[in-house]
PDB file of C-alpha atoms in Angstrom:
ATOM      1  CA  UNK A   1     107.429 101.072  88.369  1.00 51.00           C
ATOM      2  CA  UNK A   2     107.747  99.131  85.118  1.00 65.00           C
ATOM      3  CA  UNK A   3     107.662 101.212  81.918  1.00 82.00           C
ATOM      4  CA  UNK A   4     107.976 100.310  78.263  1.00 90.00           C
ATOM      5  CA  UNK A   5     107.082 101.709  74.869  1.00 93.00           C
ATOM      6  CA  UNK A   6     106.739 100.394  71.347  1.00 95.00           C
ATOM      7  CA  UNK A   7     106.306 101.787  67.846  1.00 95.00           C
ATOM      8  CA  UNK A   8     105.913  99.928  64.576  1.00 93.00           C
ATOM      9  CA  UNK A   9     107.988 102.688  62.947  1.00 92.00           C
ATOM     10  CA  UNK A  10     111.110 101.152  64.475  1.00 92.00           C
ATOM     11  CA  UNK A  11     110.571  97.887  62.533  1.00 91.00           C
ATOM     12  CA  UNK A  12     110.954  97.027  58.844  1.00 90.00           C
ATOM     13  CA  UNK A  13     107.638  97.169  57.018  1.00 87.00           C
ATOM     14  CA  UNK A  14     107.519  93.409  56.488  1.00 86.00           C
ATOM     15  CA  UNK A  15     107.809  92.801  60.247  1.00 89.00           C
ATOM     16  CA  UNK A  16     105.466  95.461  61.551  1.00 90.00           C
ATOM     17  CA  UNK A  17     102.270  93.388  61.678  1.00 89.00           C
ATOM     18  CA  UNK A  18     103.825  90.581  63.686  1.00 90.00           C
ATOM     19  CA  UNK A  19     105.669  93.010  65.964  1.00 92.00           C
ATOM     20  CA  UNK A  20     102.391  94.823  66.657  1.00 93.00           C
ATOM     21  CA  UNK A  21     100.606  91.577  67.490  1.00 91.00           C
ATOM     22  CA  UNK A  22     103.365  90.749  69.962  1.00 92.00           C
ATOM     23  CA  UNK A  23     103.187  94.189  71.573  1.00 93.00           C
ATOM     24  CA  UNK A  24      99.414  93.954  71.988  1.00 92.00           C
ATOM     25  CA  UNK A  25      99.700  90.414  73.358  1.00 89.00           C
ATOM     26  CA  UNK A  26     102.025  91.816  75.992  1.00 89.00           C
ATOM     27  CA  UNK A  27      99.106  94.016  77.043  1.00 89.00           C
ATOM     28  CA  UNK A  28      96.762  91.027  77.024  1.00 87.00           C
ATOM     29  CA  UNK A  29      95.007  92.409  73.918  1.00 89.00           C
ATOM     30  CA  UNK A  30      94.830  89.939  70.992  1.00 88.00           C
ATOM     31  CA  UNK A  31      94.014  91.582  67.682  1.00 87.00           C
ATOM     32  CA  UNK A  32      92.275  90.626  64.439  1.00 81.00           C
ATOM     33  CA  UNK A  33      91.741  92.230  61.055  1.00 71.00           C
ATOM     34  CA  UNK A  34      95.241  93.638  60.742  1.00 74.00           C
ATOM     35  CA  UNK A  35      96.799  93.920  57.306  1.00 66.00           C
ATOM     36  CA  UNK A  36     100.006  91.908  57.004  1.00 64.00           C
ATOM     37  CA  UNK A  37     100.969  93.829  53.885  1.00 60.00           C
ATOM     38  CA  UNK A  38     101.347  97.302  55.372  1.00 58.00           C
ATOM     39  CA  UNK A  39      99.682  97.950  58.744  1.00 64.00           C
ATOM     40  CA  UNK A  40      99.133 101.543  59.774  1.00 73.00           C
ATOM     41  CA  UNK A  41     101.684 103.114  62.078  1.00 88.00           C
ATOM     42  CA  UNK A  42     100.892 102.137  65.681  1.00 93.00           C
ATOM     43  CA  UNK A  43     102.389 102.789  69.116  1.00 95.00           C
ATOM     44  CA  UNK A  44     102.135 101.932  72.810  1.00 96.00           C
ATOM     45  CA  UNK A  45     103.354 103.670  75.958  1.00 94.00           C
ATOM     46  CA  UNK A  46     102.807 101.534  79.054  1.00 93.00           C
ATOM     47  CA  UNK A  47     103.401 102.042  82.786  1.00 91.00           C
ATOM     48  CA  UNK A  48     102.684  99.584  85.593  1.00 87.00           C
ATOM     49  CA  UNK A  49     101.891 101.138  88.961  1.00 83.00           C
ATOM     50  CA  UNK A  50     103.028  99.965  92.413  1.00 73.00           C
ATOM     51  CA  UNK A  51      99.636  98.252  92.903  1.00 74.00           C
ATOM     52  CA  UNK A  52     100.150  96.354  89.653  1.00 80.00           C
ATOM     53  CA  UNK A  53      97.654  98.425  87.659  1.00 87.00           C
ATOM     54  CA  UNK A  54      98.701  98.702  84.018  1.00 90.00           C
ATOM     55  CA  UNK A  55      98.168 101.997  82.162  1.00 94.00           C
ATOM     56  CA  UNK A  56      98.718 101.844  78.391  1.00 95.00           C
ATOM     57  CA  UNK A  57      98.284 104.616  75.836  1.00 96.00           C
ATOM     58  CA  UNK A  58      97.591 103.026  72.446  1.00 96.00           C
ATOM     59  CA  UNK A  59      97.374 104.662  69.015  1.00 96.00           C
ATOM     60  CA  UNK A  60      96.502 102.428  66.081  1.00 93.00           C
ATOM     61  CA  UNK A  61      94.574 102.153  62.825  1.00 92.00           C
ATOM     62  CA  UNK A  62      91.408 100.192  62.065  1.00 90.00           C
ATOM     63  CA  UNK A  63      91.456  96.679  63.542  1.00 91.00           C
ATOM     64  CA  UNK A  64      89.593  94.535  66.064  1.00 92.00           C
ATOM     65  CA  UNK A  65      90.823  93.794  69.572  1.00 91.00           C
ATOM     66  CA  UNK A  66      89.156  90.472  70.129  1.00 86.00           C
ATOM     67  CA  UNK A  67      89.685  86.997  71.537  1.00 66.00           C
ATOM     68  CA  UNK A  68      91.199  85.576  74.694  1.00 61.00           C
ATOM     69  CA  UNK A  69      94.731  85.000  75.887  1.00 57.00           C
ATOM     70  CA  UNK A  70      95.075  82.002  78.185  1.00 58.00           C
ATOM     71  CA  UNK A  71      96.894  82.251  81.487  1.00 64.00           C
ATOM     72  CA  UNK A  72      95.903  85.855  82.181  1.00 67.00           C
ATOM     73  CA  UNK A  73      95.457  86.721  85.890  1.00 72.00           C
ATOM     74  CA  UNK A  74      92.000  87.792  87.030  1.00 79.00           C
ATOM     75  CA  UNK A  75      91.642  91.486  86.293  1.00 84.00           C
ATOM     76  CA  UNK A  76      89.254  94.204  85.183  1.00 86.00           C
ATOM     77  CA  UNK A  77      90.084  96.028  81.949  1.00 90.00           C
ATOM     78  CA  UNK A  78      89.030  99.506  80.894  1.00 92.00           C
ATOM     79  CA  UNK A  79      89.325 101.147  77.483  1.00 95.00           C
ATOM     80  CA  UNK A  80      88.779 104.912  77.267  1.00 96.00           C
ATOM     81  CA  UNK A  81      88.263 106.235  73.746  1.00 97.00           C
ATOM     82  CA  UNK A  82      90.313 109.438  73.425  1.00 97.00           C
ATOM     83  CA  UNK A  83      89.757 110.011  69.704  1.00 97.00           C
ATOM     84  CA  UNK A  84      88.436 108.154  66.670  1.00 96.00           C
ATOM     85  CA  UNK A  85      85.466 105.831  66.215  1.00 97.00           C
ATOM     86  CA  UNK A  86      85.119 102.462  67.953  1.00 96.00           C
ATOM     87  CA  UNK A  87      82.402  99.910  68.714  1.00 96.00           C
ATOM     88  CA  UNK A  88      82.104  97.573  71.701  1.00 95.00           C
ATOM     89  CA  UNK A  89      80.703  94.187  70.685  1.00 93.00           C
ATOM     90  CA  UNK A  90      79.541  91.228  72.801  1.00 87.00           C
ATOM     91  CA  UNK A  91      76.978  88.475  72.333  1.00 82.00           C
ATOM     92  CA  UNK A  92      74.333  90.823  73.766  1.00 80.00           C
ATOM     93  CA  UNK A  93      75.240  94.266  72.477  1.00 81.00           C
ATOM     94  CA  UNK A  94      77.003  96.376  69.865  1.00 90.00           C
ATOM     95  CA  UNK A  95      77.461  99.938  71.103  1.00 92.00           C
ATOM     96  CA  UNK A  96      79.304 102.781  69.449  1.00 95.00           C
ATOM     97  CA  UNK A  97      81.639 104.579  71.820  1.00 96.00           C
ATOM     98  CA  UNK A  98      81.758 108.363  72.036  1.00 94.00           C
ATOM     99  CA  UNK A  99      85.068 110.054  72.889  1.00 96.00           C
ATOM    100  CA  UNK A 100      85.479 109.802  76.653  1.00 96.00           C
ATOM    101  CA  UNK A 101      83.268 106.710  77.015  1.00 96.00           C
ATOM    102  CA  UNK A 102      84.719 103.788  78.953  1.00 94.00           C
ATOM    103  CA  UNK A 103      84.346 100.181  77.830  1.00 93.00           C
ATOM    104  CA  UNK A 104      85.020  97.690  80.612  1.00 90.00           C
ATOM    105  CA  UNK A 105      84.917  94.020  81.457  1.00 86.00           C
ATOM    106  CA  UNK A 106      86.636  91.135  83.225  1.00 85.00           C
ATOM    107  CA  UNK A 107      89.546  89.317  81.639  1.00 83.00           C
ATOM    108  CA  UNK A 108      88.503  85.962  80.231  1.00 77.00           C
ATOM    109  CA  UNK A 109      85.044  87.084  79.099  1.00 81.00           C
ATOM    110  CA  UNK A 110      84.393  87.251  75.363  1.00 82.00           C
ATOM    111  CA  UNK A 111      84.181  90.759  73.905  1.00 88.00           C
ATOM    112  CA  UNK A 112      85.539  92.738  70.984  1.00 92.00           C
ATOM    113  CA  UNK A 113      86.509  96.372  70.558  1.00 94.00           C
ATOM    114  CA  UNK A 114      86.375  97.296  66.894  1.00 94.00           C
ATOM    115  CA  UNK A 115      88.424 100.309  65.889  1.00 94.00           C
ATOM    116  CA  UNK A 116      86.504 101.660  62.918  1.00 93.00           C
ATOM    117  CA  UNK A 117      89.027 104.448  62.184  1.00 93.00           C
ATOM    118  CA  UNK A 118      92.421 105.425  63.485  1.00 94.00           C
ATOM    119  CA  UNK A 119      91.984 105.641  67.249  1.00 95.00           C
ATOM    120  CA  UNK A 120      93.755 106.780  70.362  1.00 97.00           C
ATOM    121  CA  UNK A 121      92.805 104.873  73.503  1.00 97.00           C
ATOM    122  CA  UNK A 122      93.823 104.538  77.118  1.00 96.00           C
ATOM    123  CA  UNK A 123      93.775 100.924  78.298  1.00 95.00           C
ATOM    124  CA  UNK A 124      93.845 100.102  81.998  1.00 93.00           C
ATOM    125  CA  UNK A 125      94.141  96.625  83.451  1.00 90.00           C
ATOM    126  CA  UNK A 126      93.535  96.442  87.216  1.00 85.00           C
ATOM    127  CA  UNK A 127      94.172  93.117  89.002  1.00 81.00           C
ATOM    128  CA  UNK A 128      91.122  91.923  90.920  1.00 75.00           C
ATOM    129  CA  UNK A 129      93.234  91.833  94.078  1.00 64.00           C
ATOM    130  CA  UNK A 130      93.739  95.604  93.727  1.00 65.00           C
ATOM    131  CA  UNK A 131      90.010  96.217  93.232  1.00 66.00           C
ATOM    132  CA  UNK A 132      88.169  93.628  95.306  1.00 60.00           C
ATOM    133  CA  UNK A 133      89.077  95.235  98.634  1.00 59.00           C
ATOM    134  CA  UNK A 134      86.859  98.147  97.564  1.00 60.00           C
ATOM    135  CA  UNK A 135      83.942  95.886  96.608  1.00 60.00           C
ATOM    136  CA  UNK A 136      82.516  94.795  99.943  1.00 55.00           C
ATOM    137  CA  UNK A 137      80.437  91.953  98.499  1.00 51.00           C
ATOM    138  CA  UNK A 138      81.545  89.294  95.997  1.00 45.00           C
ATOM    139  CA  UNK A 139      80.614  90.383  92.491  1.00 51.00           C
ATOM    140  CA  UNK A 140      80.371  88.877  89.057  1.00 60.00           C
ATOM    141  CA  UNK A 141      81.454  91.436  86.480  1.00 74.00           C
ATOM    142  CA  UNK A 142      80.192  91.678  82.929  1.00 81.00           C
ATOM    143  CA  UNK A 143      81.250  93.601  79.841  1.00 86.00           C
ATOM    144  CA  UNK A 144      79.660  97.005  79.365  1.00 87.00           C
ATOM    145  CA  UNK A 145      80.033 100.724  78.728  1.00 90.00           C
ATOM    146  CA  UNK A 146      80.169 103.740  81.028  1.00 91.00           C
ATOM    147  CA  UNK A 147      78.955 106.904  79.318  1.00 90.00           C
ATOM    148  CA  UNK A 148      81.245 109.810  80.103  1.00 90.00           C
ATOM    149  CA  UNK A 149      78.575 112.514  80.002  1.00 84.00           C
ATOM    150  CA  UNK A 150      77.314 112.479  83.572  1.00 79.00           C
ATOM    151  CA  UNK A 151      77.915 111.459  87.167  1.00 84.00           C
ATOM    152  CA  UNK A 152      80.901 109.646  88.609  1.00 87.00           C
ATOM    153  CA  UNK A 153      81.706 108.093  85.223  1.00 90.00           C
ATOM    154  CA  UNK A 154      82.337 111.631  83.915  1.00 93.00           C
ATOM    155  CA  UNK A 155      84.890 112.215  86.689  1.00 93.00           C
ATOM    156  CA  UNK A 156      86.535 108.824  86.122  1.00 93.00           C
ATOM    157  CA  UNK A 157      86.764 109.486  82.393  1.00 95.00           C
ATOM    158  CA  UNK A 158      88.336 112.874  83.027  1.00 95.00           C
ATOM    159  CA  UNK A 159      90.889 111.336  85.391  1.00 94.00           C
ATOM    160  CA  UNK A 160      91.877 108.693  82.853  1.00 95.00           C
ATOM    161  CA  UNK A 161      92.038 111.132  79.944  1.00 95.00           C
ATOM    162  CA  UNK A 162      94.267 113.487  81.940  1.00 94.00           C
ATOM    163  CA  UNK A 163      96.461 110.542  82.931  1.00 94.00           C
ATOM    164  CA  UNK A 164      96.765 109.549  79.272  1.00 94.00           C
ATOM    165  CA  UNK A 165      97.925 113.027  78.305  1.00 93.00           C
ATOM    166  CA  UNK A 166     100.721 112.994  80.879  1.00 91.00           C
ATOM    167  CA  UNK A 167     101.527 109.283  80.924  1.00 91.00           C
ATOM    168  CA  UNK A 168     104.979 109.560  79.369  1.00 87.00           C
ATOM    169  CA  UNK A 169     106.115 112.058  82.015  1.00 87.00           C
ATOM    170  CA  UNK A 170     104.559 110.587  85.174  1.00 85.00           C
ATOM    171  CA  UNK A 171     106.743 109.464  88.082  1.00 77.00           C
ATOM    172  CA  UNK A 172     106.046 106.782  90.690  1.00 68.00           C
ATOM    173  CA  UNK A 173     104.969 109.354  93.273  1.00 69.00           C
ATOM    174  CA  UNK A 174     102.641 111.052  90.795  1.00 78.00           C
ATOM    175  CA  UNK A 175     101.005 107.802  89.702  1.00 82.00           C
ATOM    176  CA  UNK A 176     100.322 106.638  93.278  1.00 78.00           C
ATOM    177  CA  UNK A 177      97.335 108.969  93.907  1.00 82.00           C
ATOM    178  CA  UNK A 178      96.026 108.183  90.413  1.00 87.00           C
ATOM    179  CA  UNK A 179      95.805 104.451  91.105  1.00 84.00           C
ATOM    180  CA  UNK A 180      94.180 105.018  94.502  1.00 80.00           C
ATOM    181  CA  UNK A 181      91.584 107.373  93.001  1.00 85.00           C
ATOM    182  CA  UNK A 182      91.006 104.943  90.133  1.00 87.00           C
ATOM    183  CA  UNK A 183      90.062 102.067  92.451  1.00 81.00           C
ATOM    184  CA  UNK A 184      87.688 104.319  94.405  1.00 79.00           C
ATOM    185  CA  UNK A 185      85.869 105.746  91.371  1.00 84.00           C
ATOM    186  CA  UNK A 186      85.790 102.420  89.551  1.00 82.00           C
ATOM    187  CA  UNK A 187      84.247 100.642  92.539  1.00 76.00           C
ATOM    188  CA  UNK A 188      81.478 103.243  92.673  1.00 77.00           C
ATOM    189  CA  UNK A 189      80.824 103.054  88.925  1.00 80.00           C
ATOM    190  CA  UNK A 190      80.677  99.257  88.880  1.00 74.00           C
ATOM    191  CA  UNK A 191      78.229  99.000  91.772  1.00 68.00           C
ATOM    192  CA  UNK A 192      76.009 102.047  91.300  1.00 64.00           C
ATOM    193  CA  UNK A 193      75.959 101.717  87.520  1.00 58.00           C
ATOM    194  CA  UNK A 194      74.893  98.075  87.708  1.00 54.00           C
ATOM    195  CA  UNK A 195      78.095  96.883  86.085  1.00 52.00           C
ATOM    196  CA  UNK A 196      78.655  94.422  88.908  1.00 49.00           C
ATOM    197  CA  UNK A 197      76.049  91.818  89.678  1.00 45.00           C
ATOM    198  CA  UNK A 198      75.751  90.767  93.303  1.00 41.00           C
ATOM    199  CA  UNK A 199      76.324  87.017  93.539  1.00 33.00           C
ATOM    200  CA  UNK A 200      74.507  86.837  96.875  1.00 32.00           C
ATOM    201  CA  UNK A 201      71.262  86.536  94.993  1.00 34.00           C
ATOM    202  CA  UNK A 202      68.837  88.286  92.695  1.00 35.00           C
ATOM    203  CA  UNK A 203      67.226  91.392  94.066  1.00 38.00           C
ATOM    204  CA  UNK A 204      70.166  92.233  96.307  1.00 42.00           C
ATOM    205  CA  UNK A 205      71.364  95.084  94.102  1.00 51.00           C
ATOM    206  CA  UNK A 206      69.901  97.960  96.150  1.00 57.00           C
ATOM    207  CA  UNK A 207      71.336  96.787  99.511  1.00 64.00           C
ATOM    208  CA  UNK A 208      74.680  96.201  97.812  1.00 68.00           C
ATOM    209  CA  UNK A 209      74.718  99.749  96.430  1.00 70.00           C
ATOM    210  CA  UNK A 210      73.749 101.139  99.843  1.00 80.00           C
ATOM    211  CA  UNK A 211      76.500  99.127 101.512  1.00 82.00           C
ATOM    212  CA  UNK A 212      78.988 100.487  99.006  1.00 75.00           C
ATOM    213  CA  UNK A 213      77.890 104.029  99.849  1.00 79.00           C
ATOM    214  CA  UNK A 214      78.363 103.247 103.541  1.00 86.00           C
ATOM    215  CA  UNK A 215      81.870 102.057 102.770  1.00 84.00           C
ATOM    216  CA  UNK A 216      82.601 105.303 100.941  1.00 78.00           C
ATOM    217  CA  UNK A 217      81.444 107.225 104.016  1.00 86.00           C
ATOM    218  CA  UNK A 218      83.720 105.122 106.206  1.00 90.00           C
ATOM    219  CA  UNK A 219      86.583 105.825 103.818  1.00 84.00           C
ATOM    220  CA  UNK A 220      86.269 109.576 104.343  1.00 84.00           C
ATOM    221  CA  UNK A 221      86.174 109.135 108.134  1.00 91.00           C
ATOM    222  CA  UNK A 222      89.031 106.633 108.561  1.00 91.00           C
ATOM    223  CA  UNK A 223      91.419 109.121 110.225  1.00 92.00           C
ATOM    224  CA  UNK A 224      88.979 109.695 113.118  1.00 94.00           C
ATOM    225  CA  UNK A 225      90.170 107.440 115.993  1.00 94.00           C
ATOM    226  CA  UNK A 226      86.699 107.632 117.577  1.00 94.00           C
ATOM    227  CA  UNK A 227      84.843 106.518 114.459  1.00 95.00           C
ATOM    228  CA  UNK A 228      81.945 104.288 115.502  1.00 95.00           C
ATOM    229  CA  UNK A 229      79.111 102.364 113.950  1.00 95.00           C
ATOM    230  CA  UNK A 230      76.651 104.904 115.327  1.00 95.00           C
ATOM    231  CA  UNK A 231      78.597 107.784 113.756  1.00 94.00           C
ATOM    232  CA  UNK A 232      78.418 106.112 110.340  1.00 93.00           C
ATOM    233  CA  UNK A 233      74.705 105.355 110.804  1.00 93.00           C
ATOM    234  CA  UNK A 234      74.041 108.995 111.707  1.00 94.00           C
ATOM    235  CA  UNK A 235      75.996 110.192 108.671  1.00 91.00           C
ATOM    236  CA  UNK A 236      73.820 108.011 106.418  1.00 90.00           C
ATOM    237  CA  UNK A 237      70.545 108.717 108.231  1.00 92.00           C
ATOM    238  CA  UNK A 238      69.889 105.054 109.097  1.00 92.00           C
ATOM    239  CA  UNK A 239      69.851 102.997 112.304  1.00 94.00           C
ATOM    240  CA  UNK A 240      72.964 101.243 113.659  1.00 94.00           C
ATOM    241  CA  UNK A 241      71.084  97.950 113.397  1.00 94.00           C
ATOM    242  CA  UNK A 242      70.497  98.514 109.678  1.00 93.00           C
ATOM    243  CA  UNK A 243      74.230  99.118 109.176  1.00 93.00           C
ATOM    244  CA  UNK A 244      74.974  95.869 111.022  1.00 93.00           C
ATOM    245  CA  UNK A 245      72.496  93.977 108.807  1.00 92.00           C
ATOM    246  CA  UNK A 246      74.080  95.350 105.639  1.00 89.00           C
ATOM    247  CA  UNK A 247      77.528  94.178 106.699  1.00 89.00           C
ATOM    248  CA  UNK A 248      76.126  90.817 107.832  1.00 90.00           C
ATOM    249  CA  UNK A 249      74.608  90.310 104.364  1.00 84.00           C
ATOM    250  CA  UNK A 250      78.184  90.356 103.032  1.00 80.00           C
ATOM    251  CA  UNK A 251      79.497  88.048 105.794  1.00 84.00           C
ATOM    252  CA  UNK A 252      81.330  91.020 107.279  1.00 88.00           C
ATOM    253  CA  UNK A 253      81.198  93.188 110.405  1.00 92.00           C
ATOM    254  CA  UNK A 254      81.645  96.914 110.787  1.00 94.00           C
ATOM    255  CA  UNK A 255      84.585  96.617 113.186  1.00 94.00           C
ATOM    256  CA  UNK A 256      86.454  94.089 111.017  1.00 92.00           C
ATOM    257  CA  UNK A 257      85.904  96.132 107.859  1.00 91.00           C
ATOM    258  CA  UNK A 258      87.056  99.329 109.585  1.00 93.00           C
ATOM    259  CA  UNK A 259      90.232  97.700 110.867  1.00 94.00           C
ATOM    260  CA  UNK A 260      90.972  96.124 107.467  1.00 90.00           C
ATOM    261  CA  UNK A 261      90.602  99.428 105.624  1.00 89.00           C
ATOM    262  CA  UNK A 262      92.813 101.244 108.128  1.00 93.00           C
ATOM    263  CA  UNK A 263      95.466  98.546 107.827  1.00 93.00           C
ATOM    264  CA  UNK A 264      95.305  98.709 104.039  1.00 87.00           C
ATOM    265  CA  UNK A 265      95.754 102.490 104.080  1.00 87.00           C
ATOM    266  CA  UNK A 266      98.714 102.135 106.451  1.00 92.00           C
ATOM    267  CA  UNK A 267     100.274  99.466 104.234  1.00 89.00           C
ATOM    268  CA  UNK A 268      99.923 101.747 101.206  1.00 83.00           C
ATOM    269  CA  UNK A 269     101.669 104.606 103.030  1.00 87.00           C
ATOM    270  CA  UNK A 270     104.423 102.327 104.334  1.00 90.00           C
ATOM    271  CA  UNK A 271     105.197 101.257 100.760  1.00 84.00           C
ATOM    272  CA  UNK A 272     105.054 104.770  99.317  1.00 81.00           C
ATOM    273  CA  UNK A 273     108.281 106.781  98.816  1.00 78.00           C
ATOM    274  CA  UNK A 274     106.088 109.849  99.256  1.00 76.00           C
ATOM    275  CA  UNK A 275     105.688 108.990 102.968  1.00 83.00           C
ATOM    276  CA  UNK A 276     109.202 107.707 103.617  1.00 87.00           C
ATOM    277  CA  UNK A 277     109.882 110.528 106.086  1.00 90.00           C
ATOM    278  CA  UNK A 278     106.893 109.629 108.260  1.00 92.00           C
ATOM    279  CA  UNK A 279     107.546 107.276 111.162  1.00 95.00           C
ATOM    280  CA  UNK A 280     105.522 104.095 111.510  1.00 95.00           C
ATOM    281  CA  UNK A 281     103.760 105.603 114.518  1.00 95.00           C
ATOM    282  CA  UNK A 282     102.835 108.728 112.555  1.00 95.00           C
ATOM    283  CA  UNK A 283     101.357 106.592 109.782  1.00 94.00           C
ATOM    284  CA  UNK A 284      99.276 104.449 112.111  1.00 95.00           C
ATOM    285  CA  UNK A 285      97.939 107.519 113.980  1.00 95.00           C
ATOM    286  CA  UNK A 286      97.020 109.316 110.736  1.00 93.00           C
ATOM    287  CA  UNK A 287      94.675 106.430 109.866  1.00 94.00           C
ATOM    288  CA  UNK A 288      92.878 106.221 113.199  1.00 95.00           C
ATOM    289  CA  UNK A 289      94.871 103.722 115.277  1.00 95.00           C
ATOM    290  CA  UNK A 290      95.211 104.719 118.930  1.00 92.00           C
ATOM    291  CA  UNK A 291      98.529 103.024 119.665  1.00 92.00           C
ATOM    292  CA  UNK A 292     101.566 101.791 117.758  1.00 92.00           C
ATOM    293  CA  UNK A 293     101.814  98.506 119.703  1.00 94.00           C
ATOM    294  CA  UNK A 294      98.217  97.570 118.907  1.00 94.00           C
ATOM    295  CA  UNK A 295      98.764  98.595 115.283  1.00 96.00           C
ATOM    296  CA  UNK A 296     101.894  96.435 114.968  1.00 96.00           C
ATOM    297  CA  UNK A 297     100.063  93.364 116.299  1.00 95.00           C
ATOM    298  CA  UNK A 298      97.096  93.918 113.986  1.00 96.00           C
ATOM    299  CA  UNK A 299      99.403  94.478 110.998  1.00 95.00           C
ATOM    300  CA  UNK A 300     101.328  91.266 111.636  1.00 95.00           C
ATOM    301  CA  UNK A 301      98.086  89.307 112.089  1.00 95.00           C
ATOM    302  CA  UNK A 302      96.788  90.647 108.774  1.00 92.00           C
ATOM    303  CA  UNK A 303      99.917  90.469 106.586  1.00 92.00           C
ATOM    304  CA  UNK A 304     102.273  88.055 108.343  1.00 94.00           C
ATOM    305  CA  UNK A 305     105.091  90.586 108.822  1.00 94.00           C
ATOM    306  CA  UNK A 306     105.688  93.568 111.075  1.00 96.00           C
ATOM    307  CA  UNK A 307     105.190  97.109 109.722  1.00 95.00           C
ATOM    308  CA  UNK A 308     108.956  97.671 109.860  1.00 95.00           C
ATOM    309  CA  UNK A 309     109.706  94.459 107.954  1.00 94.00           C
ATOM    310  CA  UNK A 310     107.092  95.331 105.340  1.00 92.00           C
ATOM    311  CA  UNK A 311     108.491  98.834 104.864  1.00 93.00           C
ATOM    312  CA  UNK A 312     112.042  97.520 104.468  1.00 91.00           C
ATOM    313  CA  UNK A 313     110.887  94.929 101.936  1.00 88.00           C
ATOM    314  CA  UNK A 314     108.908  97.517  99.954  1.00 82.00           C
ATOM    315  CA  UNK A 315     111.906  99.881  99.885  1.00 79.00           C
ATOM    316  CA  UNK A 316     114.176  97.087  98.641  1.00 75.00           C
TER     317      UNK A 316
END
């Protein structure tokens, strides 16, 4: 896990503004409105998780985080206001953030986060490849705000605020469940909160949200080797045919999605030091596969290497 920290206090006063701009650029956060004469003391603590999700605790004075940096990989960014006053600004909105609120958006889309006072924030940048496997349909993300007061957004905000408080002391093993929970909660917030627009066509939002709920149900039942389409339909109170139609609307099938999610969970465990003592067979059985030989073939078909080769590469 990559870790780094920065503080303007370690630089001569005349160099602090430029050093701060460089540190924020490293986070993919260009800034404006910063005094070259004597910028306020500012700091960053940043960790990058095994999935490539970047967690950065930022404390800085009044300034604007605005603009675009070219060459940035496709990702979703989050900014959780921990303290202070800040405003999210786009072409369509200007919303004041309350402590705990989450501003979000895709990299490459114009937006500005104005820090009106000295602020403490938790920035998260999640690569689309780490998130898209939890969004069953293709989506076009937009900039927006998740209010921390209610629902799943309240839980996500609490998770991120707690992570911010302990960020400097977290280990690889401790951050692993955080990143997994983050992708789950974020996927729900983006779809159910309307933050993600279904690109399959206008009016498809309700089926997309229902499909996402089905996928969450499947996620909780993955360890069951006898999990079937009918079981999922019964859990959701719908017909098996309706479940098939929902998956078909996303150019997917139930059986393919189930296998892909099980393989992804196995791959995560194979790469995790936390599960190093588990055999490959134990890992495949814990996620619903009935046989290690079948699992090995499916894993190689999906990822191009055997489970053993993948585990050795991840350990190296």
